[in-house]
Short mmCIF file of C-alpha atoms and ligand atoms in Angstrom, two decimals:
data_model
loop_
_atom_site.label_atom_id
_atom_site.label_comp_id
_atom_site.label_asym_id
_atom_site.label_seq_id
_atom_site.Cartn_x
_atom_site.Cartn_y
_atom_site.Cartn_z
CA UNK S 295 -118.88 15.52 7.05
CA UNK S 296 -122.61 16.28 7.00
CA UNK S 297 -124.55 16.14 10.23
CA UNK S 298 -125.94 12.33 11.18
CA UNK S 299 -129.36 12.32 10.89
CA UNK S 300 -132.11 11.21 13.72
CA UNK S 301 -134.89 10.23 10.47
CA UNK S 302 -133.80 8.93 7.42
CA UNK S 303 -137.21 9.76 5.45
CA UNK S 304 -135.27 11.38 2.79
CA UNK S 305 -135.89 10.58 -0.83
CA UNK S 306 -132.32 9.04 -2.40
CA UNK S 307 -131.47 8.41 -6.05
CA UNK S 308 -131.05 4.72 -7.47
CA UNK S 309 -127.83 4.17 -7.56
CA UNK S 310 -126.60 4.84 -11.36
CA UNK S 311 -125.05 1.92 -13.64
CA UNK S 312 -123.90 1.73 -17.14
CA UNK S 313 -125.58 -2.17 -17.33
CA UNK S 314 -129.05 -2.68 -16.76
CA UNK S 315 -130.23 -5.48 -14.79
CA UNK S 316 -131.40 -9.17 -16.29
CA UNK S 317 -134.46 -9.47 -14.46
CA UNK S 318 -137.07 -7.08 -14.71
CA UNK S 319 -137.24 -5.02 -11.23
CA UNK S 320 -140.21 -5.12 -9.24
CA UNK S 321 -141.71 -1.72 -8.75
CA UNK S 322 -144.21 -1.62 -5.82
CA UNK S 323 -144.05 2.14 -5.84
CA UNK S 324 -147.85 3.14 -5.55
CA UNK S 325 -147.18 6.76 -6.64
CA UNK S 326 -144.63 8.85 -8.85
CA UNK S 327 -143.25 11.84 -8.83
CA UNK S 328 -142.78 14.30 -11.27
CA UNK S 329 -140.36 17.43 -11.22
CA UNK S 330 -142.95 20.21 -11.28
CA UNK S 331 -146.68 21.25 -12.52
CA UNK S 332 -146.23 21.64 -15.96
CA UNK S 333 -144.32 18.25 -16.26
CA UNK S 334 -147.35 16.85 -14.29
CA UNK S 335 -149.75 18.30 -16.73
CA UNK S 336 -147.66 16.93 -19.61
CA UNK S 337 -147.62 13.57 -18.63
CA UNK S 338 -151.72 13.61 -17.23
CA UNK S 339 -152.03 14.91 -21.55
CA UNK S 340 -149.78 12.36 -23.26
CA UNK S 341 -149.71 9.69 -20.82
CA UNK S 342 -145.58 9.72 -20.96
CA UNK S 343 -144.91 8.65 -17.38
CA UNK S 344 -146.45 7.25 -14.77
CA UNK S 345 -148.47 8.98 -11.51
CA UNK S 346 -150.14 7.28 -9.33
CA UNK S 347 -150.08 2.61 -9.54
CA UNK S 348 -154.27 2.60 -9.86
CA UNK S 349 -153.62 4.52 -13.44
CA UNK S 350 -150.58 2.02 -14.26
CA UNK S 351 -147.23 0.93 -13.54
CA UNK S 352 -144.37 -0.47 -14.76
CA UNK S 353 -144.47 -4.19 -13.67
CA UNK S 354 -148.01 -4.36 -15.40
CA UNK S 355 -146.89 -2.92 -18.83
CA UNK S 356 -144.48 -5.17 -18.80
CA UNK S 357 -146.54 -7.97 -18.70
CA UNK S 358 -148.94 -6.94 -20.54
CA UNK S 359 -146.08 -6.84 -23.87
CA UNK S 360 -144.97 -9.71 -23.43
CA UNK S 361 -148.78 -11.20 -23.79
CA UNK S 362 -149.34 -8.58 -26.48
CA UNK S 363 -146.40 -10.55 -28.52
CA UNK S 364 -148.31 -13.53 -27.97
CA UNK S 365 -151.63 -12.56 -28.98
CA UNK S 366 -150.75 -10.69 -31.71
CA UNK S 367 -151.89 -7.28 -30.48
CA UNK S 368 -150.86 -4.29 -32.48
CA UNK S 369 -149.10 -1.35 -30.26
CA UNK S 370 -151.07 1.02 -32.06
CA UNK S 371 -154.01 0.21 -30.33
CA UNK S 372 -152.22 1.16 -27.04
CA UNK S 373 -151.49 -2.64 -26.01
CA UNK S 374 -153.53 -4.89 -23.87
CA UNK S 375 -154.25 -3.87 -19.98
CA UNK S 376 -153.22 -6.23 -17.09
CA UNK S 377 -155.87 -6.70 -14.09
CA UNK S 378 -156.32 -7.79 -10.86
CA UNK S 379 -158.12 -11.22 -12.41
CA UNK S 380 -159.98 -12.82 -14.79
CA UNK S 381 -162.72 -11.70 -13.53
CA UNK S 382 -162.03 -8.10 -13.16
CA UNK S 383 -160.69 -8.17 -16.90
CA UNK S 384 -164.30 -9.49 -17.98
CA UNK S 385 -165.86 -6.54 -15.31
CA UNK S 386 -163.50 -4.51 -17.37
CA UNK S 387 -164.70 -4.80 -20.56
CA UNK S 388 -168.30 -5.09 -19.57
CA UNK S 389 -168.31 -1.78 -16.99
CA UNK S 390 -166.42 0.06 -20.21
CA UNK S 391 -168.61 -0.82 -23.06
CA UNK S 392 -172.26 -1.91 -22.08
CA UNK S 393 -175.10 0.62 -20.82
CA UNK S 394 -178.13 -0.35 -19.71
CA UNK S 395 -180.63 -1.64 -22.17
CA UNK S 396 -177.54 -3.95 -23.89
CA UNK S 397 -178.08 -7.49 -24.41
CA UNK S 398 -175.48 -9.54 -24.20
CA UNK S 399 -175.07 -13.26 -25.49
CA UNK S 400 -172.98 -15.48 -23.74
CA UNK S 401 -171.95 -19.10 -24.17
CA UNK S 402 -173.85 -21.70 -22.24
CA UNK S 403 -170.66 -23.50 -21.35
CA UNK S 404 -168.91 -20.58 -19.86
CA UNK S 405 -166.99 -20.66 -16.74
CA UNK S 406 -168.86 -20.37 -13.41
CA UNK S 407 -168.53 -17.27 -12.19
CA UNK S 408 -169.07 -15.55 -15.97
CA UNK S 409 -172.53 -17.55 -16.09
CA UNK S 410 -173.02 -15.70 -12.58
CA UNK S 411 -172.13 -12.44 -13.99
CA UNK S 412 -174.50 -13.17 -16.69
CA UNK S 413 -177.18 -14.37 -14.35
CA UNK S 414 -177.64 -12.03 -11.82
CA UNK S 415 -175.17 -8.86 -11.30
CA UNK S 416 -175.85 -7.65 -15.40
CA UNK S 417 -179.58 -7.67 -15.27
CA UNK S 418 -179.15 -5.86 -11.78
CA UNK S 419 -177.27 -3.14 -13.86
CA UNK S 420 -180.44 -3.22 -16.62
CA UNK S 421 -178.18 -5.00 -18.95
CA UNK S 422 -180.13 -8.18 -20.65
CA UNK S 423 -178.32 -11.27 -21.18
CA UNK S 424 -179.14 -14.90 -22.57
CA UNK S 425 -177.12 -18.02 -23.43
CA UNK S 426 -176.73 -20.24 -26.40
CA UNK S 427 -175.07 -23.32 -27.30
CA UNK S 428 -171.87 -22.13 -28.92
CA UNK S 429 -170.68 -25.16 -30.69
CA UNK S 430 -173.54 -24.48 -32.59
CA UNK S 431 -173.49 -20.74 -34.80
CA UNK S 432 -176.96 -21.27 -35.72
CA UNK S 433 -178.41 -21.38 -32.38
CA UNK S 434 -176.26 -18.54 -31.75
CA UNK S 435 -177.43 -16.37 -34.53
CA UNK S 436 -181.09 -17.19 -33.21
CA UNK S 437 -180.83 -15.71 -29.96
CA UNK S 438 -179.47 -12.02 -31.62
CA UNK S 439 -181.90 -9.02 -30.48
CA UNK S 440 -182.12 -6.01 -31.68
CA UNK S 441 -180.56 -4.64 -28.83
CA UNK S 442 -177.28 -7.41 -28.91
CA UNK S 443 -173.91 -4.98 -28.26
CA UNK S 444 -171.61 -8.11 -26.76
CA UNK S 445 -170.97 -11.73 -27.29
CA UNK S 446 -168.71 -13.60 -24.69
CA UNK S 447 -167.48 -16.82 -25.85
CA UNK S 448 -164.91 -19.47 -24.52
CA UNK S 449 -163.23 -21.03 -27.19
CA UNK S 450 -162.83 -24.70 -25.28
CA UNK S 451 -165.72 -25.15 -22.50
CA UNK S 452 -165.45 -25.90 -18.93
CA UNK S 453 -165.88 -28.74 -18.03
CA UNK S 454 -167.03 -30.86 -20.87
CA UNK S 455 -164.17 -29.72 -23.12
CA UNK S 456 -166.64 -28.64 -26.10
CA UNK S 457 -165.06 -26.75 -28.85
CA UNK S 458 -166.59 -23.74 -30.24
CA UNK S 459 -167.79 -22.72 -34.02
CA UNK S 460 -165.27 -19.88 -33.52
CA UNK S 461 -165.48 -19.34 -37.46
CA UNK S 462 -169.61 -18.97 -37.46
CA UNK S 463 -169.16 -16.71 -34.38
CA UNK S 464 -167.05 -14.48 -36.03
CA UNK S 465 -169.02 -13.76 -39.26
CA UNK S 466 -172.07 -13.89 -37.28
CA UNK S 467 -170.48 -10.81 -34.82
CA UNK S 468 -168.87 -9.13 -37.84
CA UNK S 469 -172.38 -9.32 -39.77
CA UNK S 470 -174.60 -7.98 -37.09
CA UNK S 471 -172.27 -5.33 -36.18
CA UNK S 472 -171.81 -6.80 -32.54
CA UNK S 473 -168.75 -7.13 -30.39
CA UNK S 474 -166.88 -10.49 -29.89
CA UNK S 475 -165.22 -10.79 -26.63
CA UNK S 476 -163.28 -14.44 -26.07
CA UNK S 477 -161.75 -15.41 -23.49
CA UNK S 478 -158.76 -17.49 -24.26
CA UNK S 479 -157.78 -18.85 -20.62
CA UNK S 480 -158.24 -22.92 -21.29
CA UNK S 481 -157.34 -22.73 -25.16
CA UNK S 482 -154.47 -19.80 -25.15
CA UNK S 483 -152.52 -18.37 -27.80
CA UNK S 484 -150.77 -21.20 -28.73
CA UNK S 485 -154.44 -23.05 -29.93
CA UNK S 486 -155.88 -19.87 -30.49
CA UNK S 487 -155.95 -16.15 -31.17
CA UNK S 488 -158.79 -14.82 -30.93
CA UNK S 489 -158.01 -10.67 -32.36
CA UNK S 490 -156.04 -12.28 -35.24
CA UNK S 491 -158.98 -14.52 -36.19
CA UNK S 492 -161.08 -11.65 -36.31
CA UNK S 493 -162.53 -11.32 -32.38
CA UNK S 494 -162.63 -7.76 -30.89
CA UNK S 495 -161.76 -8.39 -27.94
CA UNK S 496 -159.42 -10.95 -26.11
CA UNK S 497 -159.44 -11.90 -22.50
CA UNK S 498 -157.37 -14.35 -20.24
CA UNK S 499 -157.06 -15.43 -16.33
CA UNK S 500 -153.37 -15.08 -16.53
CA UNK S 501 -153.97 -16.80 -12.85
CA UNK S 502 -154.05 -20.11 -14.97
CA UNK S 503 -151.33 -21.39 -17.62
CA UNK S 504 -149.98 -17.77 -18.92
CA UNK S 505 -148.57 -17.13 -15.34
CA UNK S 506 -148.90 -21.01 -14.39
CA UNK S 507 -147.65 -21.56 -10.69
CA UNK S 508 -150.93 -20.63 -8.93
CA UNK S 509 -149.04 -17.81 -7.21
CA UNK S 510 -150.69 -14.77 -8.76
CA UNK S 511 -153.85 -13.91 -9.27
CA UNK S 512 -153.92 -11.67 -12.72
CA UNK S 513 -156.26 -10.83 -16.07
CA UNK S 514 -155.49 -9.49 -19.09
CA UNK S 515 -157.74 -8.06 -22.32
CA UNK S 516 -156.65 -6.67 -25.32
CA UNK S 517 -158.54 -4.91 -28.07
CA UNK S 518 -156.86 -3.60 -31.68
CA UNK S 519 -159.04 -0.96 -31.22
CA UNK S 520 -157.67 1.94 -29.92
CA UNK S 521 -161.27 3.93 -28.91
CA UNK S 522 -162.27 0.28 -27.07
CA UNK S 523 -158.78 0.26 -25.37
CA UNK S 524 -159.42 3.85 -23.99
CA UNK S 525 -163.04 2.63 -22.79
CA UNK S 526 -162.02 -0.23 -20.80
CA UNK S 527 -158.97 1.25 -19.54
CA UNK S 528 -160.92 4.11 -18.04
CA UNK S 529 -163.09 1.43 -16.63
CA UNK S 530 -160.29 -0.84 -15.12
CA UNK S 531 -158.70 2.60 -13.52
CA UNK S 532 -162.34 3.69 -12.67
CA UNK S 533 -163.86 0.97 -10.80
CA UNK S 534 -159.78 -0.06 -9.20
CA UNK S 535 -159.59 -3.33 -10.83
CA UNK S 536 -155.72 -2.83 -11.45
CA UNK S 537 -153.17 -5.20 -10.55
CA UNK S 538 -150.45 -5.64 -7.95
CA UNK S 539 -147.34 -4.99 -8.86
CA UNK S 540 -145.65 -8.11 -7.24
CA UNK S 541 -148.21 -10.33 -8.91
CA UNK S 542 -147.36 -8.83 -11.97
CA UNK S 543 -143.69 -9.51 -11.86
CA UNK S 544 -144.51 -13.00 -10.72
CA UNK S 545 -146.51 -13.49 -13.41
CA UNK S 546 -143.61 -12.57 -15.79
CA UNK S 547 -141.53 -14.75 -14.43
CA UNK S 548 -144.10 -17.87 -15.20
CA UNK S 549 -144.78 -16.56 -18.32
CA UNK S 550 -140.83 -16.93 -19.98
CA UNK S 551 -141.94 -20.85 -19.95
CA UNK S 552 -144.92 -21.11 -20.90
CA UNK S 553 -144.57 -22.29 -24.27
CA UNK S 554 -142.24 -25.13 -22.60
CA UNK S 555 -145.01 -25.59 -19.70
CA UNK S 556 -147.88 -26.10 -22.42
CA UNK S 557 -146.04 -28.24 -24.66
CA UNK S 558 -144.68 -30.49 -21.90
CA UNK S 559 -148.70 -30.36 -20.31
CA UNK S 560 -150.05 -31.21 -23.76
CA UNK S 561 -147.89 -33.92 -24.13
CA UNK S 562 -149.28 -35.13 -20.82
CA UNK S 563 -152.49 -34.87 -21.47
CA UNK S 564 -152.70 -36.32 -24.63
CA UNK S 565 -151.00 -39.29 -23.24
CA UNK S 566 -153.06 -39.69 -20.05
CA UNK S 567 -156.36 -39.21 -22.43
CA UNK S 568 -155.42 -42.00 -24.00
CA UNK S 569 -154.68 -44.36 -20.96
CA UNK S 570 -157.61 -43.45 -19.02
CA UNK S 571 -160.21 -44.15 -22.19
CA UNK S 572 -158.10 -48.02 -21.36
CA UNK S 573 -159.18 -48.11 -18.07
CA UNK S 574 -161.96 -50.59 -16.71
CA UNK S 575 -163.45 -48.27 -14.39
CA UNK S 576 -163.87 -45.28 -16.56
CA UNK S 577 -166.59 -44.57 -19.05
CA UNK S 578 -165.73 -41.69 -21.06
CA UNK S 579 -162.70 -39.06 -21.90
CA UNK S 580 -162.51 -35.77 -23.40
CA UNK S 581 -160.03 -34.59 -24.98
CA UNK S 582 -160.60 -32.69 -28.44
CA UNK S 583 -157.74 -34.19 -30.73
CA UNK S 584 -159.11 -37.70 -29.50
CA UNK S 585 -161.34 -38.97 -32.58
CA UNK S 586 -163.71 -40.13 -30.47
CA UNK S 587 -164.37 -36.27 -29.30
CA UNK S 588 -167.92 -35.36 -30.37
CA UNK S 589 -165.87 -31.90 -31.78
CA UNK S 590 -162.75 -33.61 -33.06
CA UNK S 591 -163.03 -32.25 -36.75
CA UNK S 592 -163.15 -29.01 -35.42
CA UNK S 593 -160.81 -29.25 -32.96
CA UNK S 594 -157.84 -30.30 -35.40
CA UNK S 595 -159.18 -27.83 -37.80
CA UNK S 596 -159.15 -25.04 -35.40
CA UNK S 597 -156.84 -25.88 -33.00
CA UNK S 598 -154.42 -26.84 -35.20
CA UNK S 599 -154.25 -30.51 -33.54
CA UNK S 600 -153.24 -28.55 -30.24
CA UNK S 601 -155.23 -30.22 -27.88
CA UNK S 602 -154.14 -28.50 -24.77
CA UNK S 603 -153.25 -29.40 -21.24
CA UNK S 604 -157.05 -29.94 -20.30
CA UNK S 605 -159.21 -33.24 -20.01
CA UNK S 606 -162.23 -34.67 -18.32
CA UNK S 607 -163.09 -38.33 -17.90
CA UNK S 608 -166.16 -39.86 -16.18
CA UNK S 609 -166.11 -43.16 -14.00
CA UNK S 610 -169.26 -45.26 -14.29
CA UNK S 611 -169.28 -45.31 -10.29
CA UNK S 612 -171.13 -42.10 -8.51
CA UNK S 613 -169.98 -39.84 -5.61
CA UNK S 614 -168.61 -42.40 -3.82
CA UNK S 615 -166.45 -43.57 -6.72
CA UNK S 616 -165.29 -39.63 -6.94
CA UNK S 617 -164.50 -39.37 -3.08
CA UNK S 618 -162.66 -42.64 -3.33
CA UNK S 619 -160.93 -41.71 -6.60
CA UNK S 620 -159.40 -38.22 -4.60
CA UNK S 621 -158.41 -40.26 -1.98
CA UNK S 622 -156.51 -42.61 -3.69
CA UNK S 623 -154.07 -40.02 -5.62
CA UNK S 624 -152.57 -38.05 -2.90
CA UNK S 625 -150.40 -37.02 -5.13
CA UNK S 626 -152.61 -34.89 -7.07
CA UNK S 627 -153.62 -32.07 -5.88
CA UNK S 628 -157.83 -31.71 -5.51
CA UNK S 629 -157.87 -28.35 -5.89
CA UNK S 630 -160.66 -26.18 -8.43
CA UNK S 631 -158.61 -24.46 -10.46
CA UNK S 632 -156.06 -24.83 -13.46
CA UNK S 633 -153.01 -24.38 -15.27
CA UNK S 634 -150.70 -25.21 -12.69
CA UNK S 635 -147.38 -26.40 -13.16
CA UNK S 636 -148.45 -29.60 -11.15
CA UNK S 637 -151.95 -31.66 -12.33
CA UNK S 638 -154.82 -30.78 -10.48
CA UNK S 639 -158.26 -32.50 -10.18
CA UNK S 640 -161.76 -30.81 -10.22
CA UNK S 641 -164.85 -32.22 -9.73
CA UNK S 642 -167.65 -29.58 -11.44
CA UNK S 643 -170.39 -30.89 -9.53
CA UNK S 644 -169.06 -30.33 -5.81
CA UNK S 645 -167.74 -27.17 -7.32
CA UNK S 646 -167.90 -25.37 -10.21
CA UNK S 647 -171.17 -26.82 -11.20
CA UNK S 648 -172.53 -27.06 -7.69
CA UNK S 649 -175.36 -24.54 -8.23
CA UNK S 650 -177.04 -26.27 -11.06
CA UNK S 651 -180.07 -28.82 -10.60
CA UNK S 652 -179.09 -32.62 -11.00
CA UNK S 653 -181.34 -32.51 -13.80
CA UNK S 654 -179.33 -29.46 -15.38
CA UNK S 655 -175.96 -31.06 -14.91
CA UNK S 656 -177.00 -34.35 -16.64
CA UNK S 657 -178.06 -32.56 -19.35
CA UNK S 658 -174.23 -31.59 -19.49
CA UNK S 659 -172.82 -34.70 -18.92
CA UNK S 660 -171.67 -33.83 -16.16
CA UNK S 661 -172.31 -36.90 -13.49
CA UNK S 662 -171.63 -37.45 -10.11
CA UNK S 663 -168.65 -39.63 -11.48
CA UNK S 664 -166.90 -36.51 -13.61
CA UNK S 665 -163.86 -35.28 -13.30
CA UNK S 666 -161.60 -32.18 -15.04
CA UNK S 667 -158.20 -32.92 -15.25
CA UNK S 668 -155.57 -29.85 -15.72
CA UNK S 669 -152.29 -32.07 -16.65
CA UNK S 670 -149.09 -30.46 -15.52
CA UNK S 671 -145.59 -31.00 -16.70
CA UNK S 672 -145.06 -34.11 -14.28
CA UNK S 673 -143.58 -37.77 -15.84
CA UNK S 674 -146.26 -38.78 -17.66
CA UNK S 675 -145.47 -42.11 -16.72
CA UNK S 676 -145.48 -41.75 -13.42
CA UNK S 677 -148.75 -39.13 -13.69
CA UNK S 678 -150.39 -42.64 -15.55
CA UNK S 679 -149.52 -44.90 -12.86
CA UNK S 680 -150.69 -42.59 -10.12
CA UNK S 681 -154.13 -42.16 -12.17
CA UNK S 682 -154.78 -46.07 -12.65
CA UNK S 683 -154.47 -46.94 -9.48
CA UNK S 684 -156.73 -44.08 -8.45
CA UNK S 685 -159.29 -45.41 -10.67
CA UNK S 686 -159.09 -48.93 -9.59
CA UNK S 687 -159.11 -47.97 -5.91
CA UNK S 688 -162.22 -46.00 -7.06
CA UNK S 689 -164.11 -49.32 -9.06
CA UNK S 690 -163.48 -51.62 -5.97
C1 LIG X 860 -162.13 -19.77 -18.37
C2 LIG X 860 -161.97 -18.87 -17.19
N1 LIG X 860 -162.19 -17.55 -17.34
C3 LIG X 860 -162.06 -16.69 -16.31
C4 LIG X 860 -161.73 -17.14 -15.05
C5 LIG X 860 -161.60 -16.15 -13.92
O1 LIG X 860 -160.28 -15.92 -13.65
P1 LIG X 860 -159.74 -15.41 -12.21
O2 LIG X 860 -159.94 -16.53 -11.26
O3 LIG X 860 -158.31 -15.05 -12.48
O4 LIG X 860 -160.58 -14.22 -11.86
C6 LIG X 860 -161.48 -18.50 -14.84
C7 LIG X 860 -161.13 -19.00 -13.51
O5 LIG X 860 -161.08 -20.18 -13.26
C8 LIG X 860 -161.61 -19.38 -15.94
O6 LIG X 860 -161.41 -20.71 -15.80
#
């Protein structure tokens, strides 16, 4: 019998099987090692094992398949990257591809901290940026410079639910020679995809309905180019915007029902669109499939009719209305974000759209009286009931 030992800091095998295991294990191993230095060198040239979690591991390729399947991304290109968030997938692409002296053109409508990125920490990098009105390809096309590399574009907007001329974006990129970067969180690739439509470049906050239980916090982007793919995966491993590996696996797990999430959510939401436009104390819905959508033609065009799980609606009451309205429907979680399981409840201008002037936000839409609904898979009955007598409690 061998000597008992005082330390067990010895390195053991996994224990060998002839079946594999169902789930996918979780690897949280941050480094790898390799038998000697020429097998090191051999995997640093072809990139045939893994060395150290920063560069990549297993729990993040994973995931980042599975979304590749969805999207449509070829495996030639190398496959889309998982990172640590939206965000950091955006910082990504942007810290791989721009220098200074890039413009970039961005949405108007784009979410908050995007229009920040836009705003301020760009220009502090030299990097020029302006907004346009994306619903409109014309206005778009206007504010090209001779210097445009990038276009960011959101396919539905946040909050006001405005659907983009994805089709004039396109040609308009693929004429001037400029990159199209959309990110596809609100609309996903159910509605929309944005490298099969002719985009170079697609981004998500897996955070929101492709991981969908507000337990991980995860990006994604995916190119079909394989010289672009190299670029920003040099910058995601550069500047250590790589995920965790626990978040990753999470994220897997949400993502086997998504398509079951968003149809059940869609379902929702198309049915709580259309009981809220019957309510007394509101004065307007959004929802894109609705025909009373100023986008609707579009939406059904480009969409497909899939209207998603998203949804605003505006009382005719003020903030006082709102903080009564929250009040009233315990139930549903006030909380800014989206693409929970469960509904949740923003209100842009205590939040999102807190920075903006009055002025600015009514120029929007966007009153003290709006609302952004993310519908979860709840009854809908029972999600309609909660959300009328919210909005009663809220006219009294
Ligand atoms: C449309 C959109 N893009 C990007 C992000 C950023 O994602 P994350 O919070 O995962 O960084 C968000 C977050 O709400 C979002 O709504």
């Amino acid at each position: 019998m061998k000597k008992p030992l005082t330390s067990i800091v010895r390195r053991t095998d996994w224990p060998t099987s002839v079946s594999r295991p169902v789930v996918t294990p979780l690897q949280p191993s941050v480094v790898y090692s390799s038998p000697d230095p020429d097998a090191l060198d051999a995997q640093y040239a072809d990139a045939s094992g893994y060395t150290y979690a920063r560069e990549g591991h297993p729990n993040a390729q994973v995931l980042a398949e599975k979304i590749d399947m969805l999207e449509g991304v070829d495996p030639a290109s190398g496959g889309g990257i998982v990172t640590g968030s939206g965000m950091s997938a955006i910082g990504a692409v942007f810290l791989g591809l721009l220098k200074a002296g890039d413009h970039v053109l961005g949405g108007d409508q784009l979410y908050g901290r995007s229009l920040r990125l836009m705003a301020q920490d760009l220009p502090r990098l030299g990097i020029e940026t302006s907004l346009a009105d994306p619903t409109d390809a014309a206005a778009m096309a206007a504010a090209i410079r001779p210097n445009t590399r990038m276009i960011l574009v959101e396919v539905v907007s946040n909050p006001t639910i405005r659907v983009a001329d994805m089709e004039g974006i396109v040609a308009l990129a693929r004429d001037r020679g400029i990159l199209l970067m959309v990110d596809n969180t609100f609309t996903t690739p159910v509605a929309y995809k944005p490298l099969l439509s002719g985009a170079d470049i697609v981004i998500h906050s897996v955070t929101k309905l492709l991981a969908g239980h507000s337990d991980a916090t995860l990006g994604y982007v995916a190119t079909q180019d394989a010289d672009l793919r190299r670029k920003i995966n040099d910058a995601n491993v550069t500047w250590g915007l790589t995920p965790s590996p626990f978040d990753c696996w999470l994220a897997e797990r949400g993502l086997h029902s998504f398509h079951l999430r968003h149809r059940a959510a869609q379902d929702n939401a198309r049915r709580l669109a259309d009981a809220l436009a019957g309510m007394a104390g509101v004065k307007q819905v959004l929802y894109p499939t609705r025909s009373d959508h100023p986008d609707h033609n579009r939406a059904v065009a480009l969409l497909g009719g899939q209207g998603g799980n998203m949804l605003s609606f505006a009382l005719h009451g003020g903030r006082d209305a709102a903080n009564r309205l929250t009040r009233a429907a315990p139930e549903i979680a006030f909380a800014p974000t989206l693409g929970d399981i469960g509904t949740t409840l923003s209100h842009p201008p205590s939040s999102s759209h807190r920075g903006l002037t009055p002025e600015g936000r009514a120029a929007l839409g966007i009153t003290e009286g709006f609302f952004r609904v993310s519908v979860g898979v709840e009854d809908a009955d029972l999600l309609i009931a909660e959300f009328g007598a919210a909005v009663a409690a809220a006219s009294d």
